[in-house]
Coordinates of C-alpha atoms in Angstrom, one line a residue:
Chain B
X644 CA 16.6 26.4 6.0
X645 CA 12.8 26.2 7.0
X646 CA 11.8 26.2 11.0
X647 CA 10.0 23.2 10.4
X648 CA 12.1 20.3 8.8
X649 CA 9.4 17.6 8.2
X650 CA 5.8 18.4 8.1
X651 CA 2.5 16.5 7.0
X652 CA -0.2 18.1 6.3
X653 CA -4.0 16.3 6.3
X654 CA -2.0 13.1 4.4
X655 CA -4.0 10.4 3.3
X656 CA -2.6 7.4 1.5
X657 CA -4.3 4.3 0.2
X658 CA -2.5 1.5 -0.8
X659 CA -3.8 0.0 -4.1
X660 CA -6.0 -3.2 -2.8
X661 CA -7.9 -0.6 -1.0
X662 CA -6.3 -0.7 2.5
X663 CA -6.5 3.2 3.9
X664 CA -3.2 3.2 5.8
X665 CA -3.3 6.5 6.2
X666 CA -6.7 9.1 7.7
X667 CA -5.3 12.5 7.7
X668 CA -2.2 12.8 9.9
X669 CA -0.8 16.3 10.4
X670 CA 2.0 17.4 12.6
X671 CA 5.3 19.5 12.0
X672 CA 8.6 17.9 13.5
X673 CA 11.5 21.2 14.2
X674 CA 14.9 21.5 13.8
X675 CA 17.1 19.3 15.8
X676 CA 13.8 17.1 17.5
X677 CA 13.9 14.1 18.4
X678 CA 10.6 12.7 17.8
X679 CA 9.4 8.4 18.6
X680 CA 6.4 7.3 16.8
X681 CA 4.6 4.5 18.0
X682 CA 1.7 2.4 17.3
X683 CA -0.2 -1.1 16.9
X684 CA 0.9 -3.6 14.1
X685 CA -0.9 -2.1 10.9
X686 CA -1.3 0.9 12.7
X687 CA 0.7 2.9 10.1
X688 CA 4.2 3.5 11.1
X689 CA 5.9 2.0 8.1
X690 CA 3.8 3.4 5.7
X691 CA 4.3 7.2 7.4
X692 CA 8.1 6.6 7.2
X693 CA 8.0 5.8 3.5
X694 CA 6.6 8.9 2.5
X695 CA 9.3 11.0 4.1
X696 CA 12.0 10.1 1.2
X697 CA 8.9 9.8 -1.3
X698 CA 8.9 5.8 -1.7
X699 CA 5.1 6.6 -1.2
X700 CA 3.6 9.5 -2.3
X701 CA 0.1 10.5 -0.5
X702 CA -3.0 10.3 -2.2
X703 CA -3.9 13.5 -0.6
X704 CA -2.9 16.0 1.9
X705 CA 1.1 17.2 1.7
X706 CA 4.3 16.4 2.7
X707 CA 7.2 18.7 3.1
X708 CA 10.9 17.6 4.3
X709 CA 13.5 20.9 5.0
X710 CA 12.5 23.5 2.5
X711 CA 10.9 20.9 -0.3
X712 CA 7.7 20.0 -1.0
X713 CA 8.2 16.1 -1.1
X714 CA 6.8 15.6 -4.9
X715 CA 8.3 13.2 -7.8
X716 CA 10.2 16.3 -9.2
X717 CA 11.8 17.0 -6.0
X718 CA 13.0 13.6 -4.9
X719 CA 16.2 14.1 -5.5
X720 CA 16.4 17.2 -3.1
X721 CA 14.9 15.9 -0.3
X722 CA 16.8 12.3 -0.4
X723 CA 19.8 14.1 -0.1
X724 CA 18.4 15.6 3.2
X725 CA 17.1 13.1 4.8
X726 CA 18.9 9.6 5.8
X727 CA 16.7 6.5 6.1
X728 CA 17.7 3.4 8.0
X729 CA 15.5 0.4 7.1
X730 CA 14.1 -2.5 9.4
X731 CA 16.2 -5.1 7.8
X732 CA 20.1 -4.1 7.5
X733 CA 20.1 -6.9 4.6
X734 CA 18.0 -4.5 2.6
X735 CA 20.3 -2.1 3.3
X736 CA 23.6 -3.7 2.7
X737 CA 23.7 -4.9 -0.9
X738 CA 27.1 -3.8 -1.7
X739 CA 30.1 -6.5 -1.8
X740 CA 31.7 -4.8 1.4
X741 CA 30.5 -2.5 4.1
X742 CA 33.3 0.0 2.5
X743 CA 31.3 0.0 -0.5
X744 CA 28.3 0.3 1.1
X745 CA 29.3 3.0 3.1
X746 CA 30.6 5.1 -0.2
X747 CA 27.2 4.4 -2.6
X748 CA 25.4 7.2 -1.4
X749 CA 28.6 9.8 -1.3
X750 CA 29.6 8.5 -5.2
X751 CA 26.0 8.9 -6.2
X752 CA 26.3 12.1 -5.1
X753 CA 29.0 13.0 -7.5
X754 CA 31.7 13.7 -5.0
X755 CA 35.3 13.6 -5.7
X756 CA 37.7 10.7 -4.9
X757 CA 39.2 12.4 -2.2
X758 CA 36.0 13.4 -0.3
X759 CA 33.8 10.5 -0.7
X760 CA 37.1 8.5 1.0
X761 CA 36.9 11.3 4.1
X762 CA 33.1 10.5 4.2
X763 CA 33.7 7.4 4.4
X764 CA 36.0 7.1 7.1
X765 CA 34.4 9.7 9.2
X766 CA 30.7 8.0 9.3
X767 CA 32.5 4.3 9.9
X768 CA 34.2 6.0 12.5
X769 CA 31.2 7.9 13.7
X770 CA 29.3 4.4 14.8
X771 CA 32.6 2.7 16.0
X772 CA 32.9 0.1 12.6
X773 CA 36.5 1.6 11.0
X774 CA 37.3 -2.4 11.7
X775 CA 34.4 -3.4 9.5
X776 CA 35.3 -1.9 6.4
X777 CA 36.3 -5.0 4.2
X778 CA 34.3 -7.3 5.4
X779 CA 31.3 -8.4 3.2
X780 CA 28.2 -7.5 5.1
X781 CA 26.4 -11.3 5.3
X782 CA 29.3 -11.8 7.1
X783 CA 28.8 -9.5 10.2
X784 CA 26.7 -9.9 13.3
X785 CA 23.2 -8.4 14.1
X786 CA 24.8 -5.5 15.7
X787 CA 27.2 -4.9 13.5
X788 CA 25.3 -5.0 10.4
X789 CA 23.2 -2.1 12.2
X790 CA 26.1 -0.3 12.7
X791 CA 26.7 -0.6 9.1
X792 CA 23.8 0.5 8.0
X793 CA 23.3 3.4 10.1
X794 CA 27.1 4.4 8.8
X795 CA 25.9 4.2 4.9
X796 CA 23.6 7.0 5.6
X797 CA 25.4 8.9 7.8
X798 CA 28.1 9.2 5.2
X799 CA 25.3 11.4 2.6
X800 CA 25.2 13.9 5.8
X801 CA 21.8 13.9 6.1
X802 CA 19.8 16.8 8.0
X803 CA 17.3 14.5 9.1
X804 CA 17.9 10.6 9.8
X805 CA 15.0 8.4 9.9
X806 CA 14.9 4.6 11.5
X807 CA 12.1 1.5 11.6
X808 CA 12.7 -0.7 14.5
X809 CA 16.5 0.3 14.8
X810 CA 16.4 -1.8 17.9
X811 CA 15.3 -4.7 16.4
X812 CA 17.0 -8.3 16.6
X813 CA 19.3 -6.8 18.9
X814 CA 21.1 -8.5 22.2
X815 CA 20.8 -5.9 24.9
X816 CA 24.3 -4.8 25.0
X817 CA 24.3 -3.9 21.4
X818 CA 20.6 -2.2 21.9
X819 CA 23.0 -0.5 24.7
X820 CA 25.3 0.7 22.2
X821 CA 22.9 1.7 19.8
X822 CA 20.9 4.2 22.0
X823 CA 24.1 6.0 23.5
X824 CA 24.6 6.2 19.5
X825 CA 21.5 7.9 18.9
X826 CA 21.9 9.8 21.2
X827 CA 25.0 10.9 20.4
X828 CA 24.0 12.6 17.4
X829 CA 22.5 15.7 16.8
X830 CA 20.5 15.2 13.7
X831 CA 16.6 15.3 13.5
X832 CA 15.7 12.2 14.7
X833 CA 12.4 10.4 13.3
X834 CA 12.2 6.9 14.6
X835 CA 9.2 4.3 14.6
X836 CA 9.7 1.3 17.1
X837 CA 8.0 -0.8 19.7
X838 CA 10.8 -0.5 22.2
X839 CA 9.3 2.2 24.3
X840 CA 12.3 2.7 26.6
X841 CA 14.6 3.1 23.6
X842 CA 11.5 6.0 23.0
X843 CA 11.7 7.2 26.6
X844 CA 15.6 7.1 26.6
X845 CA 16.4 8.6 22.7
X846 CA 13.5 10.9 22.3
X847 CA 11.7 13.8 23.6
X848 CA 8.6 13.7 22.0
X849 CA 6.1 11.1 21.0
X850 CA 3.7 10.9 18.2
X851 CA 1.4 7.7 18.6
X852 CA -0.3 6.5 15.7
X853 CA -3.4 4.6 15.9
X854 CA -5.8 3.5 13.0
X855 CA -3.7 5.9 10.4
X856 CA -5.1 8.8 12.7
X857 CA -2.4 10.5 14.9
X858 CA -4.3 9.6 18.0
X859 CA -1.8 11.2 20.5
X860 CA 1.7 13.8 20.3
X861 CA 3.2 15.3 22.7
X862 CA 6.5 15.2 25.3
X863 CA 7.4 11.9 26.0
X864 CA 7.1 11.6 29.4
X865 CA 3.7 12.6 29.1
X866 CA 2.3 10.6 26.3
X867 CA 3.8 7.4 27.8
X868 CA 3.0 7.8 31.6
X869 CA -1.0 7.7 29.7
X870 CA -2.0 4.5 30.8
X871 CA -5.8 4.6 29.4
X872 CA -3.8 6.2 25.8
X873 CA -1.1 3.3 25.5
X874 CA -4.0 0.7 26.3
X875 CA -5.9 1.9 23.8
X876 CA -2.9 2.0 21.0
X877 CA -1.8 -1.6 22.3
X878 CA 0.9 -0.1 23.9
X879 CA 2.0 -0.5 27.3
X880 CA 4.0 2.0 29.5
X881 CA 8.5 1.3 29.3
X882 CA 9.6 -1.4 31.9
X883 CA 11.3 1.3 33.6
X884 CA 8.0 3.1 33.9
X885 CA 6.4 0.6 35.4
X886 CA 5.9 -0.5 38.9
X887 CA 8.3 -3.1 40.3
X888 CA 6.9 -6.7 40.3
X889 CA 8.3 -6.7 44.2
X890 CA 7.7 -3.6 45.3
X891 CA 4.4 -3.4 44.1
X892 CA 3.1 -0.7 41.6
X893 CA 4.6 2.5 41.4
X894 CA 3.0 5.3 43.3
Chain K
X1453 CA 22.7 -28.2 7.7
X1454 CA 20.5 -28.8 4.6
X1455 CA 22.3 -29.5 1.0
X1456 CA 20.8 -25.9 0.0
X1457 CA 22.8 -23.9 3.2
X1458 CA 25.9 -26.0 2.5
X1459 CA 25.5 -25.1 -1.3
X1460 CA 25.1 -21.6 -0.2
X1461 CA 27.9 -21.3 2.4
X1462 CA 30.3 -23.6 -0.1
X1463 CA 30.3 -20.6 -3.2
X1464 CA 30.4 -18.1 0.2
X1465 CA 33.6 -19.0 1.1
X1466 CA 35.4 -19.7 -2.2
X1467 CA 36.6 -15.4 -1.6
X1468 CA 38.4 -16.0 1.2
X1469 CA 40.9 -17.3 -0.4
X1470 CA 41.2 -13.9 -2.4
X1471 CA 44.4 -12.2 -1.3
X1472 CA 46.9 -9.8 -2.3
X1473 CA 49.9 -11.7 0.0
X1474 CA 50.3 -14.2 -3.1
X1475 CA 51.7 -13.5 -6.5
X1476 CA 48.3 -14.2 -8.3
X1477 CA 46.2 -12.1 -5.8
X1478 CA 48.8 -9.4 -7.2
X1479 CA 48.0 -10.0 -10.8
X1480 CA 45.4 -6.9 -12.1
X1481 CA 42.0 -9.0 -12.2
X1482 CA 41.4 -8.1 -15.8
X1483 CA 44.3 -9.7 -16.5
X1484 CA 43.2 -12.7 -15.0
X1485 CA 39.7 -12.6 -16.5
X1486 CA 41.2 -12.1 -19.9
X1487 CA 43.2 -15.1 -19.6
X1488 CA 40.5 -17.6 -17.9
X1489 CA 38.5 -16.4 -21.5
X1490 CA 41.5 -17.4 -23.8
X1491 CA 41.9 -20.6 -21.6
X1492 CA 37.9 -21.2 -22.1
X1493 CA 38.1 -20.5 -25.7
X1494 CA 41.2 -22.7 -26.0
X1495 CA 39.6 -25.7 -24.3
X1496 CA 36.5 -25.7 -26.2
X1497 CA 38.1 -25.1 -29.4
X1498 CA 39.5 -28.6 -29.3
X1499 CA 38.0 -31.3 -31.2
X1500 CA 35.6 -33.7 -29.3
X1501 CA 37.6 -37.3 -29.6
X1502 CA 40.4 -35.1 -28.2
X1503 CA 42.0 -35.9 -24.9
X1504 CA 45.4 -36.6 -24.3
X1505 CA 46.0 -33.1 -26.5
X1506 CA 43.9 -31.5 -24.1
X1507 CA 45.6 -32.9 -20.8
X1508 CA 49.2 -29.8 -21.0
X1509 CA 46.3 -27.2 -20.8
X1510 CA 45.9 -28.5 -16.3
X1511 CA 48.9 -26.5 -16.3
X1512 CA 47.3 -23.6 -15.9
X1513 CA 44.5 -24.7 -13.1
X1514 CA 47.6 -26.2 -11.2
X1515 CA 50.2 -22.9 -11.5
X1516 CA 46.8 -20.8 -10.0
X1517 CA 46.5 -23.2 -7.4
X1518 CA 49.8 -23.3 -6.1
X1519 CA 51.1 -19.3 -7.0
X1520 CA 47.6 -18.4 -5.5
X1521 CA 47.6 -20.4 -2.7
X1522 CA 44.1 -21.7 -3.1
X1523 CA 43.3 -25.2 -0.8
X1524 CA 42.6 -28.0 -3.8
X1525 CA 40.1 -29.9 -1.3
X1526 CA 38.0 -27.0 -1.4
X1527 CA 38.2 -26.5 -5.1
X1528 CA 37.8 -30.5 -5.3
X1529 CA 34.5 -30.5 -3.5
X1530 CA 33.0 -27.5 -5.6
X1531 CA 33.6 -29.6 -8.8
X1532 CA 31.5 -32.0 -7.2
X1533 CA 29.2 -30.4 -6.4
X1534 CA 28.4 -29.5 -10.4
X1535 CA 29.8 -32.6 -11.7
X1536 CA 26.3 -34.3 -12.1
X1537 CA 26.1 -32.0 -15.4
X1538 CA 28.8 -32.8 -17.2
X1539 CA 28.0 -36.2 -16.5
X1540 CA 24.3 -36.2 -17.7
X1541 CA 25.6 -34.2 -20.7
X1542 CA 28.3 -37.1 -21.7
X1543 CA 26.7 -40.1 -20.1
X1544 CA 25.0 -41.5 -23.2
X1545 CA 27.9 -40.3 -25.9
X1546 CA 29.6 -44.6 -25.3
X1547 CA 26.0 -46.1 -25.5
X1548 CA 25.1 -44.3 -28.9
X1549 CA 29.1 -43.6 -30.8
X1550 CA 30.6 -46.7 -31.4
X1551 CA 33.1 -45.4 -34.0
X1552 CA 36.3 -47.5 -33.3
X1553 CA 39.3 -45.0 -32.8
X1554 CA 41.8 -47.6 -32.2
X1555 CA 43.0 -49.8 -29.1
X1556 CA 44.6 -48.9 -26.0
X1557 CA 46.4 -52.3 -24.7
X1558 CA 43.5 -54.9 -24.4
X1559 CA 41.2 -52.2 -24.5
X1560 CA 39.1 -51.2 -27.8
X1561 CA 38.4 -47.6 -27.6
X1562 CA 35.6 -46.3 -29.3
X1563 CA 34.5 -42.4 -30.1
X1564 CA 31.9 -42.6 -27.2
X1565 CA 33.9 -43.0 -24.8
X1566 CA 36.8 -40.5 -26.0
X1567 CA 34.6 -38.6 -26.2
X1568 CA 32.7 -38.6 -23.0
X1569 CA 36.6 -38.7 -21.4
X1570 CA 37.0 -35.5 -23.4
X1571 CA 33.7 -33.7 -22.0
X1572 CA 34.4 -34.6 -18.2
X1573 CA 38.2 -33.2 -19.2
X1574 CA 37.2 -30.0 -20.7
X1575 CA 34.5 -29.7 -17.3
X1576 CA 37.5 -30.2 -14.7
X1577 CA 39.3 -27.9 -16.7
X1578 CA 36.8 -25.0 -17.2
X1579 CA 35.0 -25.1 -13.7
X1580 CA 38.5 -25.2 -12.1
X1581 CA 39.4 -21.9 -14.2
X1582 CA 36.6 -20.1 -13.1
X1583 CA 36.7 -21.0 -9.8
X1584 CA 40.2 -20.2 -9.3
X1585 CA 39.5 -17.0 -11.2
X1586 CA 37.1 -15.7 -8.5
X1587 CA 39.3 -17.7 -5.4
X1588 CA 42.0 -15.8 -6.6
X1589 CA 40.4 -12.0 -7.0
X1590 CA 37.2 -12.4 -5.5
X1591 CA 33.9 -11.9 -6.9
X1592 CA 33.6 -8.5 -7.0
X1593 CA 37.2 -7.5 -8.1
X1594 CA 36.1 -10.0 -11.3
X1595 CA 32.9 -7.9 -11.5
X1596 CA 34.7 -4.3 -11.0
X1597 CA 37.0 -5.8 -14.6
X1598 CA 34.3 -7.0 -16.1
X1599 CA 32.8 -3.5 -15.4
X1600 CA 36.3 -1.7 -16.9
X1601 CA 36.7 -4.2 -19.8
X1602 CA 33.3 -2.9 -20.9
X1603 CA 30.7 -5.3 -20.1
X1604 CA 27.3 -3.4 -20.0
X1605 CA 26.4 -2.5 -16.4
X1606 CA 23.3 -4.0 -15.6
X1607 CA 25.0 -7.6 -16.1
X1608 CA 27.7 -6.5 -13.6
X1609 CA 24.7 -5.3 -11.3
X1610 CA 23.1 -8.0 -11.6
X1611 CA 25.8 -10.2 -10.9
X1612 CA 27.2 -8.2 -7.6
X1613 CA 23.3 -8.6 -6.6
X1614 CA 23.2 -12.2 -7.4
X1615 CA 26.1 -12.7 -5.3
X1616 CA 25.2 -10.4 -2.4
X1617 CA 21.5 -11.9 -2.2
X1618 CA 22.3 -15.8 -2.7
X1619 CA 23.0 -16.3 0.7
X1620 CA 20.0 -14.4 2.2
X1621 CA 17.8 -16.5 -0.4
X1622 CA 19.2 -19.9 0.2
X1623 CA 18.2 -19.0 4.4
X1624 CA 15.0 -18.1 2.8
X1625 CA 14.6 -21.3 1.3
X1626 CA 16.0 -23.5 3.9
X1627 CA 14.1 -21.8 6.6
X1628 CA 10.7 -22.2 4.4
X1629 CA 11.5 -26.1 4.2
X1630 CA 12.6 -26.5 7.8
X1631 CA 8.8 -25.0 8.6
X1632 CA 7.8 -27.5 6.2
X1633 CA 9.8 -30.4 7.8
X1634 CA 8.7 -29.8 10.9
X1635 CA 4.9 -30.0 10.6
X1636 CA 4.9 -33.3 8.3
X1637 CA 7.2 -35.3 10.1
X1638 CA 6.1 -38.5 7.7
X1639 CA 6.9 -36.9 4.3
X1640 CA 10.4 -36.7 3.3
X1641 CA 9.7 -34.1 0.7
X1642 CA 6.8 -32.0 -0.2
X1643 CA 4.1 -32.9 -2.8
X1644 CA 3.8 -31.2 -5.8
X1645 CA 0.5 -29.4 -4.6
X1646 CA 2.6 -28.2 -1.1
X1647 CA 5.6 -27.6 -3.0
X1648 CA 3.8 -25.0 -5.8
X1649 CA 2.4 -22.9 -2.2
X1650 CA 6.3 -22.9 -1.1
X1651 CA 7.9 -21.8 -4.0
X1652 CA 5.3 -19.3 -4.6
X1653 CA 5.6 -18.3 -0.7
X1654 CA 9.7 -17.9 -1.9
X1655 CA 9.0 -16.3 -5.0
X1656 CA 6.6 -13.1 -3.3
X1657 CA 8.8 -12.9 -0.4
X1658 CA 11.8 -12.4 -2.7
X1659 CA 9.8 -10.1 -4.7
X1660 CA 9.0 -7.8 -1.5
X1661 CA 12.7 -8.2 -0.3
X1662 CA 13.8 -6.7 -4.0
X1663 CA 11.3 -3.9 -3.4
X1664 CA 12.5 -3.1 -0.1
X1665 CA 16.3 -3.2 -1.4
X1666 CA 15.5 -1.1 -4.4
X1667 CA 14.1 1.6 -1.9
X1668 CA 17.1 1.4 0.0
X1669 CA 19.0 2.1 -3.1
X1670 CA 16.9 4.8 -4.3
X1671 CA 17.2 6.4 -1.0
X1672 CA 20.7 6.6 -1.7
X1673 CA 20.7 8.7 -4.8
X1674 CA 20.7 5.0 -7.0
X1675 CA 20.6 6.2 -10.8
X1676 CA 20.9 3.1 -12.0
X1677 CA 24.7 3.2 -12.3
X1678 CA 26.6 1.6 -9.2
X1679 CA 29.8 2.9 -8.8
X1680 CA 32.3 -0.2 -7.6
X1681 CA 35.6 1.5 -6.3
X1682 CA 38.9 -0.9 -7.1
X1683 CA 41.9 0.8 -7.6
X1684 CA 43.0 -0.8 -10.7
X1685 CA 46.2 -0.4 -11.9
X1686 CA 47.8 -2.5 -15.4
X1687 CA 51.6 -3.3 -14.6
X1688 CA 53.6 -4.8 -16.8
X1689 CA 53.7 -8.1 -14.7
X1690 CA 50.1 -8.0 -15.8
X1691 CA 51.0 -7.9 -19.7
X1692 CA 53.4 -10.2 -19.2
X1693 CA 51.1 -13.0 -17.7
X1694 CA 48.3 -12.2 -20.3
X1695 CA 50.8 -13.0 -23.0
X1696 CA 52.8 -15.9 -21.8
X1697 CA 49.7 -17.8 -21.2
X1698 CA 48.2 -17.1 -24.2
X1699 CA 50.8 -17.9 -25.9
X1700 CA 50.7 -21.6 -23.5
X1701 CA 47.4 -22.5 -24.9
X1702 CA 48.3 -21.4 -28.8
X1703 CA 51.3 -23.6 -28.5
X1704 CA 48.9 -26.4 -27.0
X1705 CA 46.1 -26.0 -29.2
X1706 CA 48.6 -26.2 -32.2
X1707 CA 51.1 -28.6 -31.3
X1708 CA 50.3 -32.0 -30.0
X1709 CA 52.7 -31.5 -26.8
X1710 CA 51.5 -34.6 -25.4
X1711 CA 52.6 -36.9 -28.2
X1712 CA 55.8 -34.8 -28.3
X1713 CA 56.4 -35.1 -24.8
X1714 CA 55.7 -39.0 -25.2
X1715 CA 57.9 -39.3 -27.8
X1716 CA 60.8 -37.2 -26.6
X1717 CA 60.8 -39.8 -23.6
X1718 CA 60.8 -43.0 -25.5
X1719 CA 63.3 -41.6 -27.2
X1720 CA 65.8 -40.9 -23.8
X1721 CA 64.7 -44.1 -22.6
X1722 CA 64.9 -46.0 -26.0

């Protein structure tokens, strides 16, 4: 396995009306990171994350996931790596039953019977849903159906798992749930979100995207303590980070 | 709630009555498809000033219902709910056939209206079968048959799909005219201009949704195969109720049980 599991190099992409999403972002994410990316509306998130599993491909520069170039001829490879977990878990739930939706991936994969049935059980397990498993998926609640969702990818193994907005729609005790989750696992970790302290509590380094340019990267603590950065990414430090509306500001 | 959400949530819950506890939720569901198709064929195979003949045939809605456990309100509102097109199909068969076929006490009856009584029959009885086909093995069990039996798979997709997303589209829809609703409080419904924008809002924002599921799909290792697991398993109970009801309707179709049935009472009584 390569030392640097996701990598983009100089990537441009331009969506077909014209719209430059992308400007040249380069950065190389290691083995077992756990890496936030944040941004402004439009400022290119979505479109980043869809080039990992090759939805996009750029119109220039390169990306590379674990020890493939990501290209149409190696698609295959590197969606077996790499575990995406969309914005909206009805996207991602379209089987009749979270059971089947838990075993598409494994029986695409060609497993046997026996160990498709292990997967299954281990990754609804894994996010605490083994109670979910018949139940049809418009049937479940918000946090359950994210639950659900993050289950049908863990079940392919993925090296790497990738998430937009896990966090959203959420009530805060199953945003609770979800970050002891996250953090719980010991996957590469690529997640885009505006919940900063899910960022500051889930992962130790930051990548902020602003304009389709990688305007900041670095430890978390660092990149979101920078006030005069966040402000001009129209981003704002984590609650936690910021000075108590009694106390006055933080020293 | 609007008429589209109670639509929605009405075909939503129909599988919930889909059990294994009763002894037609233990029947193999290809067995039960195969024998809704011979009921279909048998009920539209009859002729169309046929009624009475047709009326033995309920038995086989009616055994589902009470061997399957399904509520008959439920299943009465669904038939309802479609009824308006069997009615607009038959409505005008006693205006334009006035072929006398004989009378019924005071009552002269003519080919319209047997007719029209033998389309609203045939409706009850071929709605009811299919409903109680998926009440009774739920919709995707009757889509994993259809998938053994050796329908092509990109109908069966498409109908696991249609039934997964209907929901999520009818909240589309209802959510697009409650927005509506809510900023022209003096129009009841929206004019054909406003309407056109809506529909085309619906249509691009079911278009993006398809896109976004298809990624999620692809993600997955989708190769345009979905693999449904159902342990199916042919028993001979299974044989058994294929056969006997087929058998039901041929002796139906054939036979005029009614009259026979009619005539076998005078006779006790006489």
């Amino acid at each position: 396995m390569s030392h640097h599991l996701v990598a983009f190099e100089d990537v441009t992409f331009a969506y077909p009306d014209g719209t430059a999403a992308l400007r040249g972002v380069s950065f190389r994410i290691h083995h077992g990171e756990s890496v936030g990316l944040v941004g402004a509306n439009g400022a290119g998130k979505s479109t980043l994350l869809l080039h990992l599993p090759g939805i996009l491909l750029p119109s220039s520069g390169h990306v590379r996931v674990g020890d493939w170039p990501v290209t149409a001829k190696t698609l295959p490879q590197v969606r077996r790596s790499l575990g995406m977990v969309f914005q909206d878990p009805d996207d991602q739930l379209f089987m009749p039953t979270v059971g089947d939706d838990v075993a598409f991936g494994p029986l695409n994969l060609g497993l046997p019977s026996d160990e498709v049935e292990a997967r299954v059980a281990g990754a609804l397990e894994r996010v605490g849903a083994t109670h979910l498993r018949q139940r049809p998926p418009y049937k479940l609640s918000g946090g359950e159906k994210r639950a659900a969702a993050i289950a049908s990818v863990l079940s392919m193994s993925p090296d790497i798992l990738v998430m937009d907005e896990p966090s959203a729609n959420l009530d805060p005790a199953s945003r609770r749930r979800l970050i002891a989750l996250l953090r719980s696992f010991e996957h590469t970790k690529i997640v885009a979100t505006h919940d900063l302290d899910l960022v500051q509590d889930v992962c130790t380094r930051t990548i902020v995207l602003r304009d389709g340019r990688v305007a900041a990267d670095g430890p978390t603590a660092e990149v979101l303590g920078d006030d005069a950065l966040l402000g001009g990414c129209h981003l704002e430090r984590p609650l936690r980070m910021q000075g108590c509306p009694r106390c006055g500001p933080r020293k | 709630m609007t008429r589209g959400h109670s639509l929605g949530t009405s075909v939503a819950h129909l599988d919930e009555y889909a059990s294994a506890e009763t002894p037609i939720g233990r029947i193999d569901p290809r067995a039960k498809l195969l024998t809704t198709i011979a009921f279909l064929v048998a009920v539209a195979s009859f002729g169309r000033y046929q009624v009475l003949s047709l009326v033995p045939l309920a038995l086989y809605p009616i055994a589902l219902i009470a061997l399957g456990d399904v509520p008959s309100g439920s299943l009465l509102w669904r038939l309802l709910l479609v009824s308006p097109f069997a009615l607009l199909i038959g409505a005008f068969n006693p205006l334009l056939d006035h072929t006398p076929l004989g009378t019924f006490g005071p009552v002269h009856v003519t080919g319209g209206w047997a007719s029209f009584a033998s389309i609203m029959l045939r409706f009850v009885l071929s709605v009811s079968a299919a409903l109680l086909l998926v009440a009774t093995t739920g919709f995707d069990a009757v889509c994993a048959a259809l998938a053994r039996l050796g329908v092509p798979r990109i109908l069966v997709v498409q109908l696991l799909f249609m039934h997964r997303y209907l929901f999520v589209l009818v909240e589309e829809v209802s959510r697009t005219s409650r927005a509506f609703a809510l900023r022209s409080p003096d129009r009841s419904r929206p004019s054909m201009r406003v309407a056109g924008t809506l529909l085309g809002q619906i249509l691009l924002r079911t278009l993006e949704r398809a896109q976004r599921v298809h990624s999620a799909m692809i993600c997955r290792g989708f190769d345009g195969e979905v693999r449904l697991r159902r342990e199916l398993r042919w028993r001979a109970a299974d044989t058994a109720f294929v056969a006997c009801w087929s058998a039901f309707f041929l002796l139906v179709r054939s036979h005029d049980l009614t009259r026979w049935l009619g005539t076998a009472i005078s006779g006790a009584i006489g």
